[in-house]
Tab-separated table of C-alpha atoms and ligand atoms in Angstrom:
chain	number	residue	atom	x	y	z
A	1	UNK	CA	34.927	-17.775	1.655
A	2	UNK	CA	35.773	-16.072	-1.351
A	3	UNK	CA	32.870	-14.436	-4.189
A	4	UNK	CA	34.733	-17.261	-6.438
A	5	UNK	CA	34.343	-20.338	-3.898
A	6	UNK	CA	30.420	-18.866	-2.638
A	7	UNK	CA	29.343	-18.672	-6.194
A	8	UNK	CA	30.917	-22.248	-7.463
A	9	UNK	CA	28.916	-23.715	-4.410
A	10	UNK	CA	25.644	-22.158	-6.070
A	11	UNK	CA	26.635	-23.352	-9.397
A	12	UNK	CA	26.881	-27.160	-7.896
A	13	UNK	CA	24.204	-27.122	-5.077
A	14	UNK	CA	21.690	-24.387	-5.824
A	15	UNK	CA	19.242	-24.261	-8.643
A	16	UNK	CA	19.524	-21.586	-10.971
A	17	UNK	CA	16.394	-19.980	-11.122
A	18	UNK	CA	17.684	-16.172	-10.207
A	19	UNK	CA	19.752	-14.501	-12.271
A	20	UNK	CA	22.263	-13.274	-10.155
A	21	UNK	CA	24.757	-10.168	-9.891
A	22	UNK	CA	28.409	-12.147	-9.064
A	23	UNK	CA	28.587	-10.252	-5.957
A	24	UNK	CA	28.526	-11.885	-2.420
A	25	UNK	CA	26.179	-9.468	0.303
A	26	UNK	CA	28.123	-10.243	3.978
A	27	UNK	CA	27.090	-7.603	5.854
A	28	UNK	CA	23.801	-5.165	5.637
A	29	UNK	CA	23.565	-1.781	7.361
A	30	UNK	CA	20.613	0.854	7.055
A	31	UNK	CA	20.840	1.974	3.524
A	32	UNK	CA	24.092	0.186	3.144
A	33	UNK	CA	25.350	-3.160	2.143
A	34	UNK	CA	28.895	-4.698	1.925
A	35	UNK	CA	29.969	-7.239	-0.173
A	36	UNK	CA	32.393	-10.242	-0.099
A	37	UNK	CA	35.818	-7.754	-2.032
A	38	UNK	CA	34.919	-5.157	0.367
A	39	UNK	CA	32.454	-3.100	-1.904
A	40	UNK	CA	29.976	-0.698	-0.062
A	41	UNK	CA	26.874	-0.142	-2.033
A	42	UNK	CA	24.241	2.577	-1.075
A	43	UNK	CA	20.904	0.394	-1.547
A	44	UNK	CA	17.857	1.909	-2.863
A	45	UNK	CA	16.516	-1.182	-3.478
A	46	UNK	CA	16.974	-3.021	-0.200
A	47	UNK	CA	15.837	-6.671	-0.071
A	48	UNK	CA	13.004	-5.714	-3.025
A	49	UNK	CA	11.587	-3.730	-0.846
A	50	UNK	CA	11.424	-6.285	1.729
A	51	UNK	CA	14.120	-4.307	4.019
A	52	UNK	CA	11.563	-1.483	4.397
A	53	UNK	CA	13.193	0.082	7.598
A	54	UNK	CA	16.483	-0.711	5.940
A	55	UNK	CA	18.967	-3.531	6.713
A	56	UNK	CA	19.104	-5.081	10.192
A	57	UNK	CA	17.078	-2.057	12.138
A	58	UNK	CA	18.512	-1.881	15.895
A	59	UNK	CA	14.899	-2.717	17.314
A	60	UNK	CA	14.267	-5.400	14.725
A	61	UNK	CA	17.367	-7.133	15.803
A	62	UNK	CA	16.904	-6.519	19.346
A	63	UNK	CA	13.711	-7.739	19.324
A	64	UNK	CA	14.519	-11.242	17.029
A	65	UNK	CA	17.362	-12.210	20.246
A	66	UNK	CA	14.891	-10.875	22.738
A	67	UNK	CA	12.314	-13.181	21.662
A	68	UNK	CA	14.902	-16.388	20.284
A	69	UNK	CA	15.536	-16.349	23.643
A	70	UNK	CA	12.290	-17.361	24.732
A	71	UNK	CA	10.409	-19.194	22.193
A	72	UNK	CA	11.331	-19.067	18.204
A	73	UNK	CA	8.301	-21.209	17.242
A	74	UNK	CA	5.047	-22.648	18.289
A	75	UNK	CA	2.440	-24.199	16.223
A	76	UNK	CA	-1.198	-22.734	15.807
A	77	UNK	CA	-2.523	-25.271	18.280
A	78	UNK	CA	-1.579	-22.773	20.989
A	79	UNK	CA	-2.065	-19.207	21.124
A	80	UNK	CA	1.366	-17.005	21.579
A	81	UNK	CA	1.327	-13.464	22.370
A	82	UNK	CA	3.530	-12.159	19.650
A	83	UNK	CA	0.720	-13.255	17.170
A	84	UNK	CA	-2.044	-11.516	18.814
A	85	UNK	CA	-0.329	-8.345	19.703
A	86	UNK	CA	1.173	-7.881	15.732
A	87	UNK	CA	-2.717	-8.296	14.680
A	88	UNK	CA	-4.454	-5.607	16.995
A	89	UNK	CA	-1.241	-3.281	15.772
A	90	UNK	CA	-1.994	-4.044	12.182
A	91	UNK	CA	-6.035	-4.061	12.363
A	92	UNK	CA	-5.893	-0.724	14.663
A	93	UNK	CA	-3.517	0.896	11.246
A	94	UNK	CA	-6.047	-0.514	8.407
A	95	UNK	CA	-10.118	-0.675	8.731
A	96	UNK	CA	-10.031	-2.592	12.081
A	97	UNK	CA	-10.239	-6.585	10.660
A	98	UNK	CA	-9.091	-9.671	12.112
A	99	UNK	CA	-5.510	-11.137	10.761
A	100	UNK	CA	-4.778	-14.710	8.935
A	101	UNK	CA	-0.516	-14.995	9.009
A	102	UNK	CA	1.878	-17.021	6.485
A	103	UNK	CA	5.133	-16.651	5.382
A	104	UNK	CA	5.297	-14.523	2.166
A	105	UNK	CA	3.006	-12.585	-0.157
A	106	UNK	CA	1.568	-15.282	-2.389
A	107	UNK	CA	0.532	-17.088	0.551
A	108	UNK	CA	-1.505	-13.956	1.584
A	109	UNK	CA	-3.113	-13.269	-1.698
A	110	UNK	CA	-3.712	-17.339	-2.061
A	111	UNK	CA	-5.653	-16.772	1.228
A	112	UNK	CA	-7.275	-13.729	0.644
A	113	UNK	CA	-8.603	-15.861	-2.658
A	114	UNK	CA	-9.547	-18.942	-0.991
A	115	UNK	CA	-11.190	-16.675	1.668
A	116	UNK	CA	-13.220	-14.885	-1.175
A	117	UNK	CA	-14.355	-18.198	-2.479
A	118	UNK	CA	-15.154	-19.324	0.784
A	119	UNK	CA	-17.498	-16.214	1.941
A	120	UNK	CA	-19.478	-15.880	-1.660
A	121	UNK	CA	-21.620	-18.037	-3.102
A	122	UNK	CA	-20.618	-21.408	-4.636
A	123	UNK	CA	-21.584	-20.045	-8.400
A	124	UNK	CA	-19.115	-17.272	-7.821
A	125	UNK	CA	-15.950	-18.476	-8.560
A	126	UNK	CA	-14.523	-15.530	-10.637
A	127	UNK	CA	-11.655	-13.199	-10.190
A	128	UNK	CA	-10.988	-10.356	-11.537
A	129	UNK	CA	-7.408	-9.108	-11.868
A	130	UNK	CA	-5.513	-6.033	-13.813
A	131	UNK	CA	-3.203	-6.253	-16.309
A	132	UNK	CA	0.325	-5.608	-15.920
A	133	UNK	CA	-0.047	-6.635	-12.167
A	134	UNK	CA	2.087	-9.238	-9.998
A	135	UNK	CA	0.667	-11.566	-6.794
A	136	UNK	CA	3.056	-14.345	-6.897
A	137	UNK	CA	4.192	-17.502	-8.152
A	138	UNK	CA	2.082	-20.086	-6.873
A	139	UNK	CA	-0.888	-21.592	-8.958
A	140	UNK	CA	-3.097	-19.522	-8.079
A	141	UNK	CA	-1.212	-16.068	-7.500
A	142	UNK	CA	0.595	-16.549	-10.955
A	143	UNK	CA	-2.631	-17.089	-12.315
A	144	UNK	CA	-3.881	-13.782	-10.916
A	145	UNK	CA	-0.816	-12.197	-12.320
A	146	UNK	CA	-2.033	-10.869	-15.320
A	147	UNK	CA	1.044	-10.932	-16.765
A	148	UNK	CA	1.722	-13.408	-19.892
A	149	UNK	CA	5.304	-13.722	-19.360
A	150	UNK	CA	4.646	-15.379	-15.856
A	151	UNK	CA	2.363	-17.667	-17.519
A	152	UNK	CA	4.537	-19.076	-20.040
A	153	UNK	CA	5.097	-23.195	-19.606
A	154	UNK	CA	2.394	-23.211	-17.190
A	155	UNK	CA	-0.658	-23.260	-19.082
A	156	UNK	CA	-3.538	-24.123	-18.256
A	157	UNK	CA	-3.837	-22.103	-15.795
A	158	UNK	CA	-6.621	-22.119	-12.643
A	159	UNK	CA	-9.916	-21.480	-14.525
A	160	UNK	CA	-12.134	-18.432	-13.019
A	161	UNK	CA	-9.979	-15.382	-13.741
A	162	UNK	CA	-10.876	-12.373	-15.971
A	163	UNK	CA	-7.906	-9.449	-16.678
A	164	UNK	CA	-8.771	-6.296	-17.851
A	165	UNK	CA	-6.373	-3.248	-18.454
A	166	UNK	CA	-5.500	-1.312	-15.061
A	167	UNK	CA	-7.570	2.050	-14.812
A	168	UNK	CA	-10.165	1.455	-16.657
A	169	UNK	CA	-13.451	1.276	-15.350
A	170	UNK	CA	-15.169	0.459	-18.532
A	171	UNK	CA	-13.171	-2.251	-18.896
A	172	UNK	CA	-13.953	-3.090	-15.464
A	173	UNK	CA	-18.095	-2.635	-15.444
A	174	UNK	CA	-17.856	-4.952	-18.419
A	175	UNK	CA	-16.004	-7.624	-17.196
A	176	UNK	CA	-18.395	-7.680	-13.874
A	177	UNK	CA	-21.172	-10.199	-13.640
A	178	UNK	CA	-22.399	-11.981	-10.769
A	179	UNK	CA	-19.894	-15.192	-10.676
A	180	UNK	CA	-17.313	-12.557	-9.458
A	181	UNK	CA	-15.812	-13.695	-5.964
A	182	UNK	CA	-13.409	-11.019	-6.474
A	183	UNK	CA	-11.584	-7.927	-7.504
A	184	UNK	CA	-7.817	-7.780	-6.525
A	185	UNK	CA	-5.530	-5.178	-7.569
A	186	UNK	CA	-2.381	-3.602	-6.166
A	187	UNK	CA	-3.004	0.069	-5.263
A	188	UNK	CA	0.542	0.811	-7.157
A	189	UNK	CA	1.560	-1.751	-9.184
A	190	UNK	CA	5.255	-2.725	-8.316
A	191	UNK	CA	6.390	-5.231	-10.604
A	192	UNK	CA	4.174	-3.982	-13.787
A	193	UNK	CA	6.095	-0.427	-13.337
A	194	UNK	CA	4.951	1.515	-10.191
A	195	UNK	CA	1.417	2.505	-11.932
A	196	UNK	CA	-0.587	4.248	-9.476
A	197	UNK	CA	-4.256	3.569	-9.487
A	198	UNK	CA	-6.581	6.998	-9.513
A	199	UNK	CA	-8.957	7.593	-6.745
A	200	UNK	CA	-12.148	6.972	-9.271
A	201	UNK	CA	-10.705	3.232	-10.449
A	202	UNK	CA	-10.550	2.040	-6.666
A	203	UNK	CA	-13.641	3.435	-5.893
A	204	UNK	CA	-15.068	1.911	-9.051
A	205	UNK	CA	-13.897	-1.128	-7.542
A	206	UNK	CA	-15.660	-0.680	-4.352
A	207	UNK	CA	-18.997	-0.036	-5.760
A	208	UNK	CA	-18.801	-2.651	-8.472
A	209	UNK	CA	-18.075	-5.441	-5.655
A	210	UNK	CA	-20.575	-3.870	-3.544
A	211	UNK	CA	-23.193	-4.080	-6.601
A	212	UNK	CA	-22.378	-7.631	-7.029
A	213	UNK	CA	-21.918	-9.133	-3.682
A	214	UNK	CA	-17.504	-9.194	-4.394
A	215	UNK	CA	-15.315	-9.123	-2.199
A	216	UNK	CA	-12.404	-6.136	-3.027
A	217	UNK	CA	-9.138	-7.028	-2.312
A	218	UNK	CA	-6.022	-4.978	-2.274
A	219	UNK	CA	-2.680	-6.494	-2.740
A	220	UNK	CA	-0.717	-4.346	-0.365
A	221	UNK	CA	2.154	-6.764	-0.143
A	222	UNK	CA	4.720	-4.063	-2.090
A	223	UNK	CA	3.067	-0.753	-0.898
A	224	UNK	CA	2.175	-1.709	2.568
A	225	UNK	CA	3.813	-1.292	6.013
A	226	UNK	CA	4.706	2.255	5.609
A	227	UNK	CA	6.176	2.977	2.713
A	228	UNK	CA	4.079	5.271	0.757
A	229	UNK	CA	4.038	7.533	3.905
A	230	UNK	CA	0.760	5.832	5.130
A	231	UNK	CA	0.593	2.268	6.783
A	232	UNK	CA	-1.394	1.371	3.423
A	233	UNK	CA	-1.509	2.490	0.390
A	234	UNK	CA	-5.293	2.304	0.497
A	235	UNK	CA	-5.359	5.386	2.517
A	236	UNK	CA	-4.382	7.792	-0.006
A	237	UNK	CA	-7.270	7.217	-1.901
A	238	UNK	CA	-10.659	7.620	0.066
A	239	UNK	CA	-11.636	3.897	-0.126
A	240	UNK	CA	-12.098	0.976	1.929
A	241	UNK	CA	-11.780	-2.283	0.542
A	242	UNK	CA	-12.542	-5.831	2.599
A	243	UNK	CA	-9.227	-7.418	2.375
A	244	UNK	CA	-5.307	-6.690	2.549
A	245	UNK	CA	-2.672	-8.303	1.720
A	246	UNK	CA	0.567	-7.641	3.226
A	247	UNK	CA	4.531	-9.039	3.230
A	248	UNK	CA	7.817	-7.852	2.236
A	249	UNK	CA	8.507	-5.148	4.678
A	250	UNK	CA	6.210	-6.792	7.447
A	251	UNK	CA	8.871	-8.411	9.027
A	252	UNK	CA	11.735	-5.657	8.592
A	253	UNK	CA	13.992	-8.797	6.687
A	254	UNK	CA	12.149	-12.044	8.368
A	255	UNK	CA	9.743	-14.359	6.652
A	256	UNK	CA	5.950	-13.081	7.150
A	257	UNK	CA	3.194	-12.545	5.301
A	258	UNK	CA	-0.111	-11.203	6.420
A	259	UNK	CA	-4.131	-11.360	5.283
A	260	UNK	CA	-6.476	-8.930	7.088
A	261	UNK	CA	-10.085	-9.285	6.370
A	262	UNK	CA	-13.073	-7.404	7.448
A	263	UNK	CA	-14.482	-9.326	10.889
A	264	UNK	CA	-17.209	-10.279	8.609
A	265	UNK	CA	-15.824	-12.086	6.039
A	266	UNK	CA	-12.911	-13.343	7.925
A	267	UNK	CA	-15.763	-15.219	9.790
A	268	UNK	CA	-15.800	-17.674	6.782
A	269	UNK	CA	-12.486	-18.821	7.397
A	270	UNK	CA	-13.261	-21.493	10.039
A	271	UNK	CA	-10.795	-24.369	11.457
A	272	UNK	CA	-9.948	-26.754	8.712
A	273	UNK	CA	-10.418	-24.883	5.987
A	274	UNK	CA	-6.868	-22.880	5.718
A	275	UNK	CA	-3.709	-22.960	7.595
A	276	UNK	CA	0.243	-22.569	7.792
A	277	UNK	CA	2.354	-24.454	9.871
A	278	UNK	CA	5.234	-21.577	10.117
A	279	UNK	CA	2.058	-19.009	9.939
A	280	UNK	CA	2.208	-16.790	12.873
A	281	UNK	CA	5.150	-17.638	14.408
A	282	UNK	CA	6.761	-15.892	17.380
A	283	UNK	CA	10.293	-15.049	15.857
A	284	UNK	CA	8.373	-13.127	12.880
A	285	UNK	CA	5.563	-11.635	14.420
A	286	UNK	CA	8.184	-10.845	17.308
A	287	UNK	CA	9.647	-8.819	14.035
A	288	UNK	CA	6.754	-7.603	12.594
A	289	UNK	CA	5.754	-5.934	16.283
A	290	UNK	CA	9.154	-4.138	16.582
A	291	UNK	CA	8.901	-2.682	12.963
A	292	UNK	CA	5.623	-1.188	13.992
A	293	UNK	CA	6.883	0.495	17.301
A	294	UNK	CA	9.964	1.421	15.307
A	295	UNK	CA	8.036	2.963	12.613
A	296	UNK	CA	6.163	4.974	15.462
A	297	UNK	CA	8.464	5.744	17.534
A	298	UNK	CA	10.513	7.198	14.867
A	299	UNK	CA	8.516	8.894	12.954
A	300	UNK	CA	9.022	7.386	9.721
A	301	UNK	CA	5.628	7.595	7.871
A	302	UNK	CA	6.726	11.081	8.275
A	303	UNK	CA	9.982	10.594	6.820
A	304	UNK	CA	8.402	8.216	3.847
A	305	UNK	CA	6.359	11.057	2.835
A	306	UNK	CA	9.004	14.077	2.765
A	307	UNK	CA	12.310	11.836	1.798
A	308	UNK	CA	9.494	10.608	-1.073
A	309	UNK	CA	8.518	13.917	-2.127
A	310	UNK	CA	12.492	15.244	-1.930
A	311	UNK	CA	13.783	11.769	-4.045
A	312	UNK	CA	10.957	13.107	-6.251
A	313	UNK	CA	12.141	15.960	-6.752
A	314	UNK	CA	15.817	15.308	-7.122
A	315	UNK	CA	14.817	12.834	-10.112
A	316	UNK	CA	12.688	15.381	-11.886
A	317	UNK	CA	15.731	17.791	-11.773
A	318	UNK	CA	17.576	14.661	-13.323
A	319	UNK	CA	14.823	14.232	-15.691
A	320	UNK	CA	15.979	18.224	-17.388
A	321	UNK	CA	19.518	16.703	-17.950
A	322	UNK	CA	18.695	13.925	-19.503
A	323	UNK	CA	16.555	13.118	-21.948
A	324	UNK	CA	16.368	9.508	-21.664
A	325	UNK	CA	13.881	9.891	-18.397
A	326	UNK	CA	10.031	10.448	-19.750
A	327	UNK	CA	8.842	10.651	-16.438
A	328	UNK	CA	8.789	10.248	-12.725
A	329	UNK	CA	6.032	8.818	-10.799
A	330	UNK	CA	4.866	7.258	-7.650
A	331	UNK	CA	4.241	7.623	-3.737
A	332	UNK	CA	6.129	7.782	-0.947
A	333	UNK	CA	9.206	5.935	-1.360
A	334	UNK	CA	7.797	3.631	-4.220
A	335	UNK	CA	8.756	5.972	-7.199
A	336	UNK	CA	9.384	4.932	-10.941
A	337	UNK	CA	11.599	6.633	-13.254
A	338	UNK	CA	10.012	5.573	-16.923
A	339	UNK	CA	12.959	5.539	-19.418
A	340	UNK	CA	12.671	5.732	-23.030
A	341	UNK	CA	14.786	2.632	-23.659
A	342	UNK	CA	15.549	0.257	-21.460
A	343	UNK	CA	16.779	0.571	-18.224
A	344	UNK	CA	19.028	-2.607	-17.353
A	345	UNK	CA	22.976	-0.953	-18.613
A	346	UNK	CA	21.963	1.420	-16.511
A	347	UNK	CA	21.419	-0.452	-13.170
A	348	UNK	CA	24.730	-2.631	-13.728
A	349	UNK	CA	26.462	0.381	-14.236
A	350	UNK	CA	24.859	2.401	-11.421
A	351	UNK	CA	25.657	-0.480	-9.249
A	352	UNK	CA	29.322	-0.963	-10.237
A	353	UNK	CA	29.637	2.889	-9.130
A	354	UNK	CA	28.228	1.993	-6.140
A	355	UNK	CA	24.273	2.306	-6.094
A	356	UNK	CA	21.656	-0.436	-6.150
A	357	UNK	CA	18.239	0.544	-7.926
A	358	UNK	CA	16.149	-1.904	-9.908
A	359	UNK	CA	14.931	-1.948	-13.234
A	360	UNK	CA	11.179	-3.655	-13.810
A	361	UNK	CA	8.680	-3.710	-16.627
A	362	UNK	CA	12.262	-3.450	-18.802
A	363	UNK	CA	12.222	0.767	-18.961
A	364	UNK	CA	11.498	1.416	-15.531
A	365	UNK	CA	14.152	2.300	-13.249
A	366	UNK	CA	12.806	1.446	-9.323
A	367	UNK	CA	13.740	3.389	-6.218
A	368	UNK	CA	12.639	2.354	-3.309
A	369	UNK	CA	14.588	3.616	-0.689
A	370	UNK	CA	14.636	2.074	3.159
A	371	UNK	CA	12.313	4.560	5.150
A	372	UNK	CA	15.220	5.573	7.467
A	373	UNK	CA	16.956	6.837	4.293
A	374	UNK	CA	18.310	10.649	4.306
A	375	UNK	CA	18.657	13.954	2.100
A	376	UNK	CA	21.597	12.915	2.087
A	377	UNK	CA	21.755	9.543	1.109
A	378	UNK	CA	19.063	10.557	-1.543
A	379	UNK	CA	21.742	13.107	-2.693
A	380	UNK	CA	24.055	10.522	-3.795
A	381	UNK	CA	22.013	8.211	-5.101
A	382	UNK	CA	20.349	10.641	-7.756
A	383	UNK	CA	24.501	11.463	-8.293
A	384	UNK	CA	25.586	8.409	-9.016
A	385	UNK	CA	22.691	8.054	-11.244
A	386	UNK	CA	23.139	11.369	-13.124
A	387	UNK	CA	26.585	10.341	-13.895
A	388	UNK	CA	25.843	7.341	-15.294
A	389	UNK	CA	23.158	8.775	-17.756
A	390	UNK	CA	25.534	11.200	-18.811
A	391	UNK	CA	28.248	8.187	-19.174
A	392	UNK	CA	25.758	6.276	-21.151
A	393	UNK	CA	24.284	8.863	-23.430
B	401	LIG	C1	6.450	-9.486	-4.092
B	401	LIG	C2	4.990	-9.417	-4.337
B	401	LIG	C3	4.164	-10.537	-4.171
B	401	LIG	C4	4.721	-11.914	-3.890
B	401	LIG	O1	5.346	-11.988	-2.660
B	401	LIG	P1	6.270	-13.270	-2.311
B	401	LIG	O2	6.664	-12.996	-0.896
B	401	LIG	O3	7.418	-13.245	-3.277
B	401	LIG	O4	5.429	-14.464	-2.474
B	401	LIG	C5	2.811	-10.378	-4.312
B	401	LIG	N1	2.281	-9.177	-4.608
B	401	LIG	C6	3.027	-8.081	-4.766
B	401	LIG	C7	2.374	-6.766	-5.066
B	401	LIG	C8	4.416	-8.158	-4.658
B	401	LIG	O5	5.161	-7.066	-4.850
């Protein structure tokens, strides 16, 4: 099919709830992707950061027909190994809980919530969530998304939840009382701009919910899996919380989303009280297991962390040519480049030369490279990019 013919069968058959580039993606290859005229794009943006070890990983693929062959689903009536071996991988990486699996990330924060509900006491019912943050789109996860523009045509809302500006534990201690089931943040906000939080606000988390019998709940569904250079984000920053949340890069491109909860709370969580039919399944947690091994085997926390701290660099060099960068922030490979204006000319342009990055929050350009991404790759992405700010100023 032609990009003409794919995109008039959208226009007929598929709602238009995306704005989309009018590009057709065929074909996906490491930090590469092809599209329907023959285009190759560099991708430092691949899958919204769901593509973590980059498009269509060897092992991930090998391990999808490997494990189609045997069994692509069974329902949580049984038990299936693929399931139990992804959790001990994922529990032995974080603080050693117990897994709940689903199919995205606002199913994992809606269970991590419902979970929190279900292991306080009935009169806590309140949730406390940070401004500028994103969890997802259903009822409850938009609702947690302290963000008014998700709100908008949806109102009212689920009653229970507080927001209070990210960082600030003032703001925090006041909000606090004991009808708090919950604090959830994100570690690095993805969506509200890659904001890091400081090592003081999370712990200020931690001892608030400890004060008050909460639960603390990190939403590592953007951060997770690798890509800050540690399996979670968490572990930069000398805290433990009770719950994580994990999804896009989980499955290295397939479906999966993950809740891991400390053995104590997860306790709560009983038969009849949660579930998901597709939750668990062997096809993704087949995936899930090989992007684990393949993260291990090839050493690419490693190569998170020093590709991170080398795109880091690159963009702060950019940053002395052109004044329209402010700053340059992040961990790993989740870095932000704040603009002074807005950023959204300059991703169209960067990506009809060739480069995919992302623009969020309206003046922050995203880069989140694929963890198998090289100096080299990095090179001439920040190139592109640096000739399309000098284009464009
Ligand atoms: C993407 C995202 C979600 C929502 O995940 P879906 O799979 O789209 O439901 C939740 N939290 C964070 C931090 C995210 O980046």
């Amino acid at each position: 099919m032609t990009t003409q013919e794919t995109i008039e069968l959208f226009d007929k058959y598929v709602i238009a709830n995306y704005g989309r580039l009018p590009r057709v993606i065929t074909k996906g290859e490491g930090c590469y992707l092809y599209d329907a005229d023959g285009n190759k794009i560099l991708d430092m943006f691949p899958g919204w950061a769901v593509s973590g070890l980059g498009h269509c990983h060897p092992k991930v693929v090998e391990a999808l027909r490997k494990q189609a062959g045997e069994l692509l689903h069974i329902d949580n009536t049984f038990y299936s190994e693929p399931q139990g071996v992804l959790a001990k991988l994922l529990s032995e990486r974080a603080f050693g809980g117990k897994c709940f699996f689903c199919n995205s990330g606002a199913e994992a924060n809606e269970a991590a919530l419902k979970l929190a509900r279900l292991h306080t006491a009935q009169e806590k019912y309140k949730f406390i969530t940070a401004e500028g943050s994103f969890h997802g789109r259903t009822f409850a996860t938009v609702t947690a998304t302290a963000q008014p523009k998700y709100h908008e045509g949806f109102l009212p809302l689920l009653p229970g939840f507080i927001y209070v500006p990210f960082n600030d534990i003032a703001a925090l201690e006041s909000a606090f009382s004991d009808e708090v089931a919950a604090v959830m943040v994100e570690p690095i906000q993805g969506e509200g701009g890659i904001n890091v939080a400081s090592s003081e606000y999370l712990q200020a988390i931690r001892r608030l919910c400890d004060e008050n019998g909460a639960i603390m709940i990190l939403d590592e569904v953007q951060t997770g899996i690798g890509r800050t250079g540690k399996w979670f984000a968490y572990q930069h920053f000398d805290v433990e919380p009770d719950i994580i949340t994990m999804a896009k890069a989980l499955g290295g491109g397939v479906a999966i989303g993950a809740m891991m909860a400390k053995a104590e709370i997860a306790a709560s969580l009983v038969p009849g009280k949660h579930a998901s039919t597709f939750g668990g399944n062997c096809l993704a947690c087949a995936a899930g297991v090989a992007v684990i091994e393949a993260i291990e085997e090839d050493n690419l926390l490693e190569n998170a962390s020093e590709m991170g701290r080398y795109a880091k660099e690159k963009l702060e060099q950019s940053k002395q040519k052109h004044h329209i960068i402010d700053n340059v922030r992040g961990i790993g490979l989740m870095i932000g480049v704040q603009l002074t204006s807005p950023g959204k000319d300059i991703v169209d342009k960067c990506l009809e030369n060739g480069l995919r990055i992302n623009c969020t929050s309206g003046t922050v350009l995203r880069f989140m490279p694929a963890m198998v991404a090289t100096k080299a790759q990095i090179d001439q992405a920040v190139e592109i990019l640096d000739a399309v700010l000098s284009a464009s100023a």
